[in-house]
PDB file of N, H, CA, C and O in Angstrom:
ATOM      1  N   UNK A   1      67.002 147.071  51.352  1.00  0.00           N
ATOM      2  CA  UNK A   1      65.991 147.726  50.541  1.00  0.00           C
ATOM      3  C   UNK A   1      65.291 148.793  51.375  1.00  0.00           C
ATOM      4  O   UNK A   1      65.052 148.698  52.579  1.00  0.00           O
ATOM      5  N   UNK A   2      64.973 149.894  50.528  1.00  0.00           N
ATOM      6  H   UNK A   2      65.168 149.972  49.550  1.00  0.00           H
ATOM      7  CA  UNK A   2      64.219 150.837  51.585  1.00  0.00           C
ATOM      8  C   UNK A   2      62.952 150.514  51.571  1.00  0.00           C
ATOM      9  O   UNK A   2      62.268 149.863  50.781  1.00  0.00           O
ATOM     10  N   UNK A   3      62.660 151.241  52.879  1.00  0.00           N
ATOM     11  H   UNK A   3      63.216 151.770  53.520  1.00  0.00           H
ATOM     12  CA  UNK A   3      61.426 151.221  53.213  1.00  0.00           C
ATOM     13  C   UNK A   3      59.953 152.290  52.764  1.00  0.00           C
ATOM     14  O   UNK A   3      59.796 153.484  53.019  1.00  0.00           O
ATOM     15  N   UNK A   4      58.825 151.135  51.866  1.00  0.00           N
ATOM     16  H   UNK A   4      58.953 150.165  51.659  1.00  0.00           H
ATOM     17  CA  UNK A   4      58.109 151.668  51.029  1.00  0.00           C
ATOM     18  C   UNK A   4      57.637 152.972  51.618  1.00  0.00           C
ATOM     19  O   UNK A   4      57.514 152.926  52.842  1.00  0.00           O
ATOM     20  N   UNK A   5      57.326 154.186  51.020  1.00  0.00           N
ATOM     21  H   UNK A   5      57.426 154.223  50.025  1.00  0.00           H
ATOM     22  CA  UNK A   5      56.923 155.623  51.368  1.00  0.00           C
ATOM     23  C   UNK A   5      55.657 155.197  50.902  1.00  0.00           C
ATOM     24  O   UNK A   5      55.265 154.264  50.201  1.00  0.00           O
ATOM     25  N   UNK A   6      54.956 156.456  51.686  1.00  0.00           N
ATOM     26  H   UNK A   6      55.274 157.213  52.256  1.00  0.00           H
ATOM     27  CA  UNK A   6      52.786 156.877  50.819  1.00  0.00           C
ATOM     28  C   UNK A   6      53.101 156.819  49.162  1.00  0.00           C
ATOM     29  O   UNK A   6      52.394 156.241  48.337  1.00  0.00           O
ATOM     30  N   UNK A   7      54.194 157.475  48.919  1.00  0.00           N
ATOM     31  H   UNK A   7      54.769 157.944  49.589  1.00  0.00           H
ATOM     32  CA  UNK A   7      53.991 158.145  47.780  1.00  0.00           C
ATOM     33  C   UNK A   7      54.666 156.524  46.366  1.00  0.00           C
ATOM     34  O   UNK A   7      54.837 156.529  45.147  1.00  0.00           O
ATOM     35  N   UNK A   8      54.791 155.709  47.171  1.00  0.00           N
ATOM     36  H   UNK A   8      54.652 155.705  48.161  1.00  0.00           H
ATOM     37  CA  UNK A   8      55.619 154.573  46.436  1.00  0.00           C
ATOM     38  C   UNK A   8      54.329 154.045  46.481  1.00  0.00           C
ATOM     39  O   UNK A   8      54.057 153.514  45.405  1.00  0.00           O
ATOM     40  N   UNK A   9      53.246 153.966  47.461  1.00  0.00           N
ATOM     41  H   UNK A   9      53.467 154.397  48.336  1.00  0.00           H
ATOM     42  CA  UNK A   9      51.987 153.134  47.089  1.00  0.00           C
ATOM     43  C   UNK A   9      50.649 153.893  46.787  1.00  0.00           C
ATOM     44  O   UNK A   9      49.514 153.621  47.180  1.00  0.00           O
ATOM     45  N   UNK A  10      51.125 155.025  45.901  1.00  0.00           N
ATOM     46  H   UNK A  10      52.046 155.246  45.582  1.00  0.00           H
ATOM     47  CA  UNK A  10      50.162 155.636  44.978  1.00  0.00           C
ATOM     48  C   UNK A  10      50.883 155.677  43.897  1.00  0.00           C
ATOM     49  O   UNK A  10      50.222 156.593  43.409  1.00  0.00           O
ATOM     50  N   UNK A  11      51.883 155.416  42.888  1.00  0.00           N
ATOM     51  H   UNK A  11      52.420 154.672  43.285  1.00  0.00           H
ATOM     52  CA  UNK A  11      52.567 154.949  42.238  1.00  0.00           C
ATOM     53  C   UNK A  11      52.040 154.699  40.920  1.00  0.00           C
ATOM     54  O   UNK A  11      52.097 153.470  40.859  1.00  0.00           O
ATOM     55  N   UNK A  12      51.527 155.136  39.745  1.00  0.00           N
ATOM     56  H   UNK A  12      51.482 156.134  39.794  1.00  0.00           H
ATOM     57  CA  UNK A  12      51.022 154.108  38.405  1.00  0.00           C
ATOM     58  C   UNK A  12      52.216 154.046  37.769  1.00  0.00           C
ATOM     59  O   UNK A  12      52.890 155.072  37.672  1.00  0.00           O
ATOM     60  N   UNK A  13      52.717 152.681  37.173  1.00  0.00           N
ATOM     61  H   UNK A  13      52.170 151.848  37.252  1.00  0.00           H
ATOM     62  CA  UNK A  13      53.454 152.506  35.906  1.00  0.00           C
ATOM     63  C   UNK A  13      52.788 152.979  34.612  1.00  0.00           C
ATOM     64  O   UNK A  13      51.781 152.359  34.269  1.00  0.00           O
ATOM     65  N   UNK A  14      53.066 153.649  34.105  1.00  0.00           N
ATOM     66  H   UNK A  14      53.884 154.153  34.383  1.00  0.00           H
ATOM     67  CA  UNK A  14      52.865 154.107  32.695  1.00  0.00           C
ATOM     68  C   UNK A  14      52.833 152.762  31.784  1.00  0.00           C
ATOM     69  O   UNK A  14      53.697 151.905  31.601  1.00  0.00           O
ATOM     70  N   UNK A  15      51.514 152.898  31.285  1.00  0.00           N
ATOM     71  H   UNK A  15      50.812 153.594  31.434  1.00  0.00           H
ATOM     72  CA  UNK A  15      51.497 151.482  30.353  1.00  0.00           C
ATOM     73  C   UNK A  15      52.181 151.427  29.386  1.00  0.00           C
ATOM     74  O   UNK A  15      52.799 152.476  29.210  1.00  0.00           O
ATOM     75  N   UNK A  16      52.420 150.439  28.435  1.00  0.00           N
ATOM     76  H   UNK A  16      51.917 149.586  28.579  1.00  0.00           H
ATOM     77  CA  UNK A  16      52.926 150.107  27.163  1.00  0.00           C
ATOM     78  C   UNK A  16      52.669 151.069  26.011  1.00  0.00           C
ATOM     79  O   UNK A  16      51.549 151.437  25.658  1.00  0.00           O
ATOM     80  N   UNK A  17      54.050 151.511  25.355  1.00  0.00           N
ATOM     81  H   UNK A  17      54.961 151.213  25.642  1.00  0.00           H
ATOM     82  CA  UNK A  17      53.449 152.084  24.003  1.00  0.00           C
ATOM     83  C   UNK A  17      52.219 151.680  23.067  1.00  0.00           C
ATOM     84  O   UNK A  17      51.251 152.317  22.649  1.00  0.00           O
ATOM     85  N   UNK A  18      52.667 150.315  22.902  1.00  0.00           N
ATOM     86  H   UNK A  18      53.453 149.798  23.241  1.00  0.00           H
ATOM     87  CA  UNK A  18      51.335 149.432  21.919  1.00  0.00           C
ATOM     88  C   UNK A  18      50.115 149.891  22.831  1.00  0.00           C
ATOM     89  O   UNK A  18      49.273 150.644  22.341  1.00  0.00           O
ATOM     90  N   UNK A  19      49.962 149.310  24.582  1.00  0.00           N
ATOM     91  H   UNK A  19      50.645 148.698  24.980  1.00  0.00           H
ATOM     92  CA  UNK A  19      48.262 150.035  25.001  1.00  0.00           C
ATOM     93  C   UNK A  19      47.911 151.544  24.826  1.00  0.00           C
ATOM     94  O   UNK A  19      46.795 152.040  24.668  1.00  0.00           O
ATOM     95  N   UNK A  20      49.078 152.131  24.889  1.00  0.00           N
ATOM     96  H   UNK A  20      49.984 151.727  25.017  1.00  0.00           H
ATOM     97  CA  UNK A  20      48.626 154.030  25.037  1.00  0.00           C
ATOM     98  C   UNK A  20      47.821 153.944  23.454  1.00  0.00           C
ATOM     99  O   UNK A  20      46.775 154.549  23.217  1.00  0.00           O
ATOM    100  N   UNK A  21      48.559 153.048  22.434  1.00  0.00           N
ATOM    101  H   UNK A  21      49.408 152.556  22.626  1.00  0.00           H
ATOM    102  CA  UNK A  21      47.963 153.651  20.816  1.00  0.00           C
ATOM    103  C   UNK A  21      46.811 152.957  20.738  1.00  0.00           C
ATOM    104  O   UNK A  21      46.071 153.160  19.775  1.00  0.00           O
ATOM    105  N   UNK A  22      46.554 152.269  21.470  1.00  0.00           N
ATOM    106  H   UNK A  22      47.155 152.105  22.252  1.00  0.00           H
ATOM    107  CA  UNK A  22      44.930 151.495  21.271  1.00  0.00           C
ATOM    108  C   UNK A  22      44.469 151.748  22.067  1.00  0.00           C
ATOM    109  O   UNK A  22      43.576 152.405  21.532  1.00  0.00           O
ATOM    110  N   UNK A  23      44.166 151.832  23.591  1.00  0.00           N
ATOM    111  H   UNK A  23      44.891 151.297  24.026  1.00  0.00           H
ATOM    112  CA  UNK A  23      43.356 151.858  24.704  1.00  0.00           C
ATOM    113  C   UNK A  23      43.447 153.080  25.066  1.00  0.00           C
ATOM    114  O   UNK A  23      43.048 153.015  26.229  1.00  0.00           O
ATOM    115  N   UNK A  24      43.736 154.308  24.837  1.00  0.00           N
ATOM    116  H   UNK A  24      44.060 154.360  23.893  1.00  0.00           H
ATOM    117  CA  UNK A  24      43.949 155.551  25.611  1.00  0.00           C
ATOM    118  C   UNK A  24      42.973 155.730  26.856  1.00  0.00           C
ATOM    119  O   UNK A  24      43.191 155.667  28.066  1.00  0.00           O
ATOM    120  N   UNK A  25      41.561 156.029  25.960  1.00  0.00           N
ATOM    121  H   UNK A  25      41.383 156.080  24.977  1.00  0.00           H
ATOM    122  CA  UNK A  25      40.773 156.492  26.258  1.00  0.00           C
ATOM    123  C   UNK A  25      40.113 155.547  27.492  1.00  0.00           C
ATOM    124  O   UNK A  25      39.379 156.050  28.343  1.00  0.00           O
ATOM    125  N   UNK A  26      40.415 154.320  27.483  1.00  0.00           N
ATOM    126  H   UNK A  26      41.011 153.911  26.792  1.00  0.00           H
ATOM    127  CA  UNK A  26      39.758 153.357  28.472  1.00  0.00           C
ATOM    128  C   UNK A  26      40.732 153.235  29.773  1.00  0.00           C
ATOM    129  O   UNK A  26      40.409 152.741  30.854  1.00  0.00           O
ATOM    130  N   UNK A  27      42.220 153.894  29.370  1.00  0.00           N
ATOM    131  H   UNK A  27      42.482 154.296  28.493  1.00  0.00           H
ATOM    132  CA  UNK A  27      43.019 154.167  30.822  1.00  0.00           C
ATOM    133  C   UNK A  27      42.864 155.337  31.052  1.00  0.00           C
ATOM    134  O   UNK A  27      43.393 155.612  32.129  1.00  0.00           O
ATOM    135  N   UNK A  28      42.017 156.886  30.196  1.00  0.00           N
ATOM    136  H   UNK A  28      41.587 156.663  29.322  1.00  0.00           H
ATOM    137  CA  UNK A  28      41.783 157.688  31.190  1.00  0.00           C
ATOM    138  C   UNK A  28      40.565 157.475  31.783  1.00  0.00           C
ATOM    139  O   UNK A  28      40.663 157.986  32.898  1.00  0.00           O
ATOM    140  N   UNK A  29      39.871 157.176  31.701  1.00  0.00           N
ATOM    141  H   UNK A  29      39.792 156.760  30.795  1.00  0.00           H
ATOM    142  CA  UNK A  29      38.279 156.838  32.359  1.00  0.00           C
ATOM    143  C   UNK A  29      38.862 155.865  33.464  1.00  0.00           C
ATOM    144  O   UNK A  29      38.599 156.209  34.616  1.00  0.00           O
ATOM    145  N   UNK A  30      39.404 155.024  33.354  1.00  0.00           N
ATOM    146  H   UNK A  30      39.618 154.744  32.418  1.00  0.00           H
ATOM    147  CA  UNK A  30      39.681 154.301  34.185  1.00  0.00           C
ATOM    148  C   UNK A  30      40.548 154.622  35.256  1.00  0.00           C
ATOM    149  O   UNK A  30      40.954 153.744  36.018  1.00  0.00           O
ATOM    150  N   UNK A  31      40.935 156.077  35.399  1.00  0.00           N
ATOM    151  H   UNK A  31      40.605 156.790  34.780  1.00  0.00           H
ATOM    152  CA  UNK A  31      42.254 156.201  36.184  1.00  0.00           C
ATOM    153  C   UNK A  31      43.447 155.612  36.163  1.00  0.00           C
ATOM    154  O   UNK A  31      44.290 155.827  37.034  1.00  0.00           O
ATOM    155  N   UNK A  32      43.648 154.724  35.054  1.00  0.00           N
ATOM    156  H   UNK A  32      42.963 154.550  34.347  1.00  0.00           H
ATOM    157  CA  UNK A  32      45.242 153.793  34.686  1.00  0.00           C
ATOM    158  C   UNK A  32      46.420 155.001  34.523  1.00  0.00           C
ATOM    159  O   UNK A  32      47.533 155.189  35.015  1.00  0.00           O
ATOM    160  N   UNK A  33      45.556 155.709  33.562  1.00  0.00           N
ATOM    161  H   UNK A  33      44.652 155.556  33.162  1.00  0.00           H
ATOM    162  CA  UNK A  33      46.868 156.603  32.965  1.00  0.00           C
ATOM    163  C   UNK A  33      46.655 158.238  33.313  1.00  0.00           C
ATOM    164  O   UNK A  33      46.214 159.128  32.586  1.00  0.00           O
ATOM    165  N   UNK A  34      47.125 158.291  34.675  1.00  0.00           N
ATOM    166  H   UNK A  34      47.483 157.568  35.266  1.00  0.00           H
ATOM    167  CA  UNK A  34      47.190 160.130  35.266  1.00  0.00           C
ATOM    168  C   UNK A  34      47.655 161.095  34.341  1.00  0.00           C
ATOM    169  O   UNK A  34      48.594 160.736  33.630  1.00  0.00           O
ATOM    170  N   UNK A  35      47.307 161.989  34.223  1.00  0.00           N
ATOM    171  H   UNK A  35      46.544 162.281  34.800  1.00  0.00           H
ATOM    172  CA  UNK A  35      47.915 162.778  33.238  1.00  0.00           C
ATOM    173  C   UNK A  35      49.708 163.416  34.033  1.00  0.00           C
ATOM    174  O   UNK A  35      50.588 163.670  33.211  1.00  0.00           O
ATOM    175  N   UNK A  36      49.960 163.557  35.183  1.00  0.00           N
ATOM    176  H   UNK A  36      49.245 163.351  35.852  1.00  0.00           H
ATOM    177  CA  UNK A  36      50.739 163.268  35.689  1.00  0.00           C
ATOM    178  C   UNK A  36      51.119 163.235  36.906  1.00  0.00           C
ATOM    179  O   UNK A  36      50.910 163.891  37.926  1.00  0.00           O
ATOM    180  N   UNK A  37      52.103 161.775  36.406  1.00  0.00           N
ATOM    181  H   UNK A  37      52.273 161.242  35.577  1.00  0.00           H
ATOM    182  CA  UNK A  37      51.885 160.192  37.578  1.00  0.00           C
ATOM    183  C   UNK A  37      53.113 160.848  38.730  1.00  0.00           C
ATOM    184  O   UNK A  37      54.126 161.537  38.858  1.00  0.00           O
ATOM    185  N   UNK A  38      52.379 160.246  39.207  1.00  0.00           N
ATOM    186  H   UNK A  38      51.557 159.686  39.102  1.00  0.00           H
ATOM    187  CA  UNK A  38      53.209 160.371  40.746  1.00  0.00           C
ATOM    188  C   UNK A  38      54.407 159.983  40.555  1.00  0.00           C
ATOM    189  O   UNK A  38      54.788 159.096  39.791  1.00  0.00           O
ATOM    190  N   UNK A  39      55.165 160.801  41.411  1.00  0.00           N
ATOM    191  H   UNK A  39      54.855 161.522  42.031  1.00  0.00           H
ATOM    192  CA  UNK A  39      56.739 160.436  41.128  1.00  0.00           C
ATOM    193  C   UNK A  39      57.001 159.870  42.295  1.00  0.00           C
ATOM    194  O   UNK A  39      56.438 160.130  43.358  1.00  0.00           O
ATOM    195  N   UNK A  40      57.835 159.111  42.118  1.00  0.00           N
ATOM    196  H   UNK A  40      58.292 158.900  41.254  1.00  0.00           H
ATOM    197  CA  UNK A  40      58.439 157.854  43.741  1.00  0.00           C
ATOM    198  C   UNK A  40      59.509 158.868  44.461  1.00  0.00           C
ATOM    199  O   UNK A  40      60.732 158.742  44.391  1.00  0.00           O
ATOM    200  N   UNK A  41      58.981 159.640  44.989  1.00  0.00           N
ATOM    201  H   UNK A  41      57.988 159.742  45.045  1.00  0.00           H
ATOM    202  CA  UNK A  41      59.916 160.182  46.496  1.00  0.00           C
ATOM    203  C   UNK A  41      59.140 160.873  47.143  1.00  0.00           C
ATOM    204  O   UNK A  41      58.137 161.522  46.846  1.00  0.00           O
ATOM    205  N   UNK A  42      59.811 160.641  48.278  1.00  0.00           N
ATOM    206  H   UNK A  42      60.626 160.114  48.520  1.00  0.00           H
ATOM    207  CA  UNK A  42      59.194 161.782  49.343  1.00  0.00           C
ATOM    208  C   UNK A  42      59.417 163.082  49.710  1.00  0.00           C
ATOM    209  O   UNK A  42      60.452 163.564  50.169  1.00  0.00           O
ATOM    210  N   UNK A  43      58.192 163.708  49.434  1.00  0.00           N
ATOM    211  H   UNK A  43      57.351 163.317  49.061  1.00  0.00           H
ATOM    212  CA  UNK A  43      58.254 164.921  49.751  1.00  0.00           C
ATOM    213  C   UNK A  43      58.965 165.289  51.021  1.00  0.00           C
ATOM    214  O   UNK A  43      59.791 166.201  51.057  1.00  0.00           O
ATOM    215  N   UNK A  44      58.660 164.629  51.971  1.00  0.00           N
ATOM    216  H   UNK A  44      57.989 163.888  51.941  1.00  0.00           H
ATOM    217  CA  UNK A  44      58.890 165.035  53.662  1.00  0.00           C
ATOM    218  C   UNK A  44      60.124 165.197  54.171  1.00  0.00           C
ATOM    219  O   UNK A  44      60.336 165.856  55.189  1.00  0.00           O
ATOM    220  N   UNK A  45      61.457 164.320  53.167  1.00  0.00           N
ATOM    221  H   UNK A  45      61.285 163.785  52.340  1.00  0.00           H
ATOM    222  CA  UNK A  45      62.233 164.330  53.581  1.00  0.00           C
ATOM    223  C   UNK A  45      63.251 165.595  53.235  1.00  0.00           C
ATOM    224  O   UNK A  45      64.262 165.906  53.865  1.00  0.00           O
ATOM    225  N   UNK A  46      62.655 166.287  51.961  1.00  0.00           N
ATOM    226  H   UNK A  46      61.834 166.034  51.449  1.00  0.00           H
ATOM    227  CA  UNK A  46      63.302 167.458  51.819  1.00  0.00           C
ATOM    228  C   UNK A  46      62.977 168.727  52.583  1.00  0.00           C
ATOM    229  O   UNK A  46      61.937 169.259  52.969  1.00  0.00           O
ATOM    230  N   UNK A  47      64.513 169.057  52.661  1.00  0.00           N
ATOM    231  H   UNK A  47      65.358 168.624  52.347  1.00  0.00           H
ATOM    232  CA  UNK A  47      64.342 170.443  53.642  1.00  0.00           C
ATOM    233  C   UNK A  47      63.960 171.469  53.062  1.00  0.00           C
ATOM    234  O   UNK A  47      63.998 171.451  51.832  1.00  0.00           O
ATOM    235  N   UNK A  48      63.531 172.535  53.669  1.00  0.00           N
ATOM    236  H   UNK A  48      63.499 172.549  54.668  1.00  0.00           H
ATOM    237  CA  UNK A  48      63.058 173.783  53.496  1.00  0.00           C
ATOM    238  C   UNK A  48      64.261 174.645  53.086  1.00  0.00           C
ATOM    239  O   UNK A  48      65.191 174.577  53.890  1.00  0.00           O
ATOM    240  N   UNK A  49      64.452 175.408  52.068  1.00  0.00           N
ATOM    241  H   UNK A  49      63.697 175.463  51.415  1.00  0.00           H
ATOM    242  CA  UNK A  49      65.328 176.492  51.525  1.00  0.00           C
ATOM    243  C   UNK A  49      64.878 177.618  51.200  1.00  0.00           C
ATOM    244  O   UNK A  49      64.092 177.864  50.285  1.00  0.00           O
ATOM    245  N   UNK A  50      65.457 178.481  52.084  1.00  0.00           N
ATOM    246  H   UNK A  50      66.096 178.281  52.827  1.00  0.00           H
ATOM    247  CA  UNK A  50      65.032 179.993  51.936  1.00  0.00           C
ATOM    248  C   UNK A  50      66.052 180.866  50.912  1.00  0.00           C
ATOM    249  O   UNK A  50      67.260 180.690  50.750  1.00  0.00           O
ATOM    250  N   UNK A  51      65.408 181.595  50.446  1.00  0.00           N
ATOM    251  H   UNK A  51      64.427 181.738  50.578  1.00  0.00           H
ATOM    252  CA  UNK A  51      65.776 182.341  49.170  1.00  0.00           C
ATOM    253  C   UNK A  51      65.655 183.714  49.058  1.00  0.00           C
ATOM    254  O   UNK A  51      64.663 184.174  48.493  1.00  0.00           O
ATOM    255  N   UNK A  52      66.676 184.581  49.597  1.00  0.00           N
ATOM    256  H   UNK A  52      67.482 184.207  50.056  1.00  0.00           H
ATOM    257  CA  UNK A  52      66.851 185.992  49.668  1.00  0.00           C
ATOM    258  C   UNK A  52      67.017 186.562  48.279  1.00  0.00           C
ATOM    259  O   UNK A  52      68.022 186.390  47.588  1.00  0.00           O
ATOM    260  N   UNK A  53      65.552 187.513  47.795  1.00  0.00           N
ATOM    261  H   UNK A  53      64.736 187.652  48.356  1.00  0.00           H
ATOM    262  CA  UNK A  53      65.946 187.975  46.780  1.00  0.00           C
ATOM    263  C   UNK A  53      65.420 189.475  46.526  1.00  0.00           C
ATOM    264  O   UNK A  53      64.343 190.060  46.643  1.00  0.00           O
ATOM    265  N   UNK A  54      67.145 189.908  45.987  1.00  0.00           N
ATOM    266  H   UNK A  54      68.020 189.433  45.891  1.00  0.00           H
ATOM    267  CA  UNK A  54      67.693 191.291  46.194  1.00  0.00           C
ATOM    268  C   UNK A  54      67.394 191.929  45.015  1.00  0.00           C
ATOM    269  O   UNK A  54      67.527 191.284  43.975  1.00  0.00           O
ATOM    270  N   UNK A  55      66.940 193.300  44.961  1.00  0.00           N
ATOM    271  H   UNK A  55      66.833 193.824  45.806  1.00  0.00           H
ATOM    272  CA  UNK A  55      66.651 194.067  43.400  1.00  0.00           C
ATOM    273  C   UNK A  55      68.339 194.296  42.922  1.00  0.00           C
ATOM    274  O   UNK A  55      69.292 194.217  43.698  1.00  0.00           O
ATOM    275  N   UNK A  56      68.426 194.631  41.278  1.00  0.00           N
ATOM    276  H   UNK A  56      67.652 194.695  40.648  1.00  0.00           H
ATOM    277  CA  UNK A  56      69.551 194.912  40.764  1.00  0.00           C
ATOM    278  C   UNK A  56      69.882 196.219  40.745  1.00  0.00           C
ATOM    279  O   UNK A  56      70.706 196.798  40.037  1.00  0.00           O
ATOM    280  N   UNK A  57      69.086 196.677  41.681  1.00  0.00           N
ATOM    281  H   UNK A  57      68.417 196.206  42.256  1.00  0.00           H
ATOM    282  CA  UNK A  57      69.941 198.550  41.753  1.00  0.00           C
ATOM    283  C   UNK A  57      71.572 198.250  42.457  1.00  0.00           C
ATOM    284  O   UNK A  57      72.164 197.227  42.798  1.00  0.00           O
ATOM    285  N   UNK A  58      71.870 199.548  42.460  1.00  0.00           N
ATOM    286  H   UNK A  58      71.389 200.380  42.183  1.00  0.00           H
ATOM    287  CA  UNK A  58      73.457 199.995  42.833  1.00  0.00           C
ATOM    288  C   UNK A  58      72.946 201.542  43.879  1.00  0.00           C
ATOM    289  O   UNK A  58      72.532 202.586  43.374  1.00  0.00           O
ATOM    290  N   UNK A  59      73.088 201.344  45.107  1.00  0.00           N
ATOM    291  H   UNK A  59      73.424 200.496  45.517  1.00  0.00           H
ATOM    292  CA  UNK A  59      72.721 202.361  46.017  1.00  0.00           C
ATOM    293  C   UNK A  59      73.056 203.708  45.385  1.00  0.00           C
ATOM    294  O   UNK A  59      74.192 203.854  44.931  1.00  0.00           O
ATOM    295  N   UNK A  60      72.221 204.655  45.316  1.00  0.00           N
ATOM    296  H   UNK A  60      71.299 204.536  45.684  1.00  0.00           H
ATOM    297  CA  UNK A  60      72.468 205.991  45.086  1.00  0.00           C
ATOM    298  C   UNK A  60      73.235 206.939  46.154  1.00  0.00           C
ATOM    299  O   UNK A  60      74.187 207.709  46.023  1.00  0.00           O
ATOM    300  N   UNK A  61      72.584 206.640  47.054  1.00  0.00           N
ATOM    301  H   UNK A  61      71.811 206.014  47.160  1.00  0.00           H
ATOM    302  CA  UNK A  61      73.817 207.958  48.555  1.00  0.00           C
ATOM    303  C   UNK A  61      74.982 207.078  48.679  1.00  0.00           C
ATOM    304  O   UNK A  61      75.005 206.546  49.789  1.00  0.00           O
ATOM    305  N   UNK A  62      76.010 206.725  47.878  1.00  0.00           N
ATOM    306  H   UNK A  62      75.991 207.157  46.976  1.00  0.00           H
ATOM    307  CA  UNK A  62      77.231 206.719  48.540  1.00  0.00           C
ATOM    308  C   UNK A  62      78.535 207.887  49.030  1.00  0.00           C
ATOM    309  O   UNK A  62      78.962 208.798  48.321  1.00  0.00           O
ATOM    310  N   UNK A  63      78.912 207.603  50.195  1.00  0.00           N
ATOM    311  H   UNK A  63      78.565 206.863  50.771  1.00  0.00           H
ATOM    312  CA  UNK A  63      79.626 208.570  51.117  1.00  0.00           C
ATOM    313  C   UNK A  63      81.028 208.839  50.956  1.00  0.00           C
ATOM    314  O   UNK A  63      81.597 209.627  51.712  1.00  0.00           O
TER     315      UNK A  63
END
């Protein structure tokens, strides 16, 4: 099993359909229900990707 990340123990499960239609309002006050919840991975482990970006001209002085 892996080993729990920060981001696995800030984590909310999204409650039950039946609580979202009755309790909304008492899981946003309450912080239960984020408007949006943390997703389980880690940021840290993804690498950095650089992204060269070129205009759509066609050079004018060709020789």
């Amino acid at each position: 099993m892996a080993t729990p990340t920060p981001a696995d123990n800030m984590y909310t499960h999204t409650p039950s359909a039946k609580l979202l239609r009755f309790k909304p309002r008492s899981f946003l006050v309450d912080g239960n229900m984020p408007l949006f919840p943390a997703a389980k991975r880690d940021s840290v482990t993804v690498e950095e990707e650089y992204v060269v970006l070129l205009s759509n001209r066609v050079p004018t002085d060709t020789v």
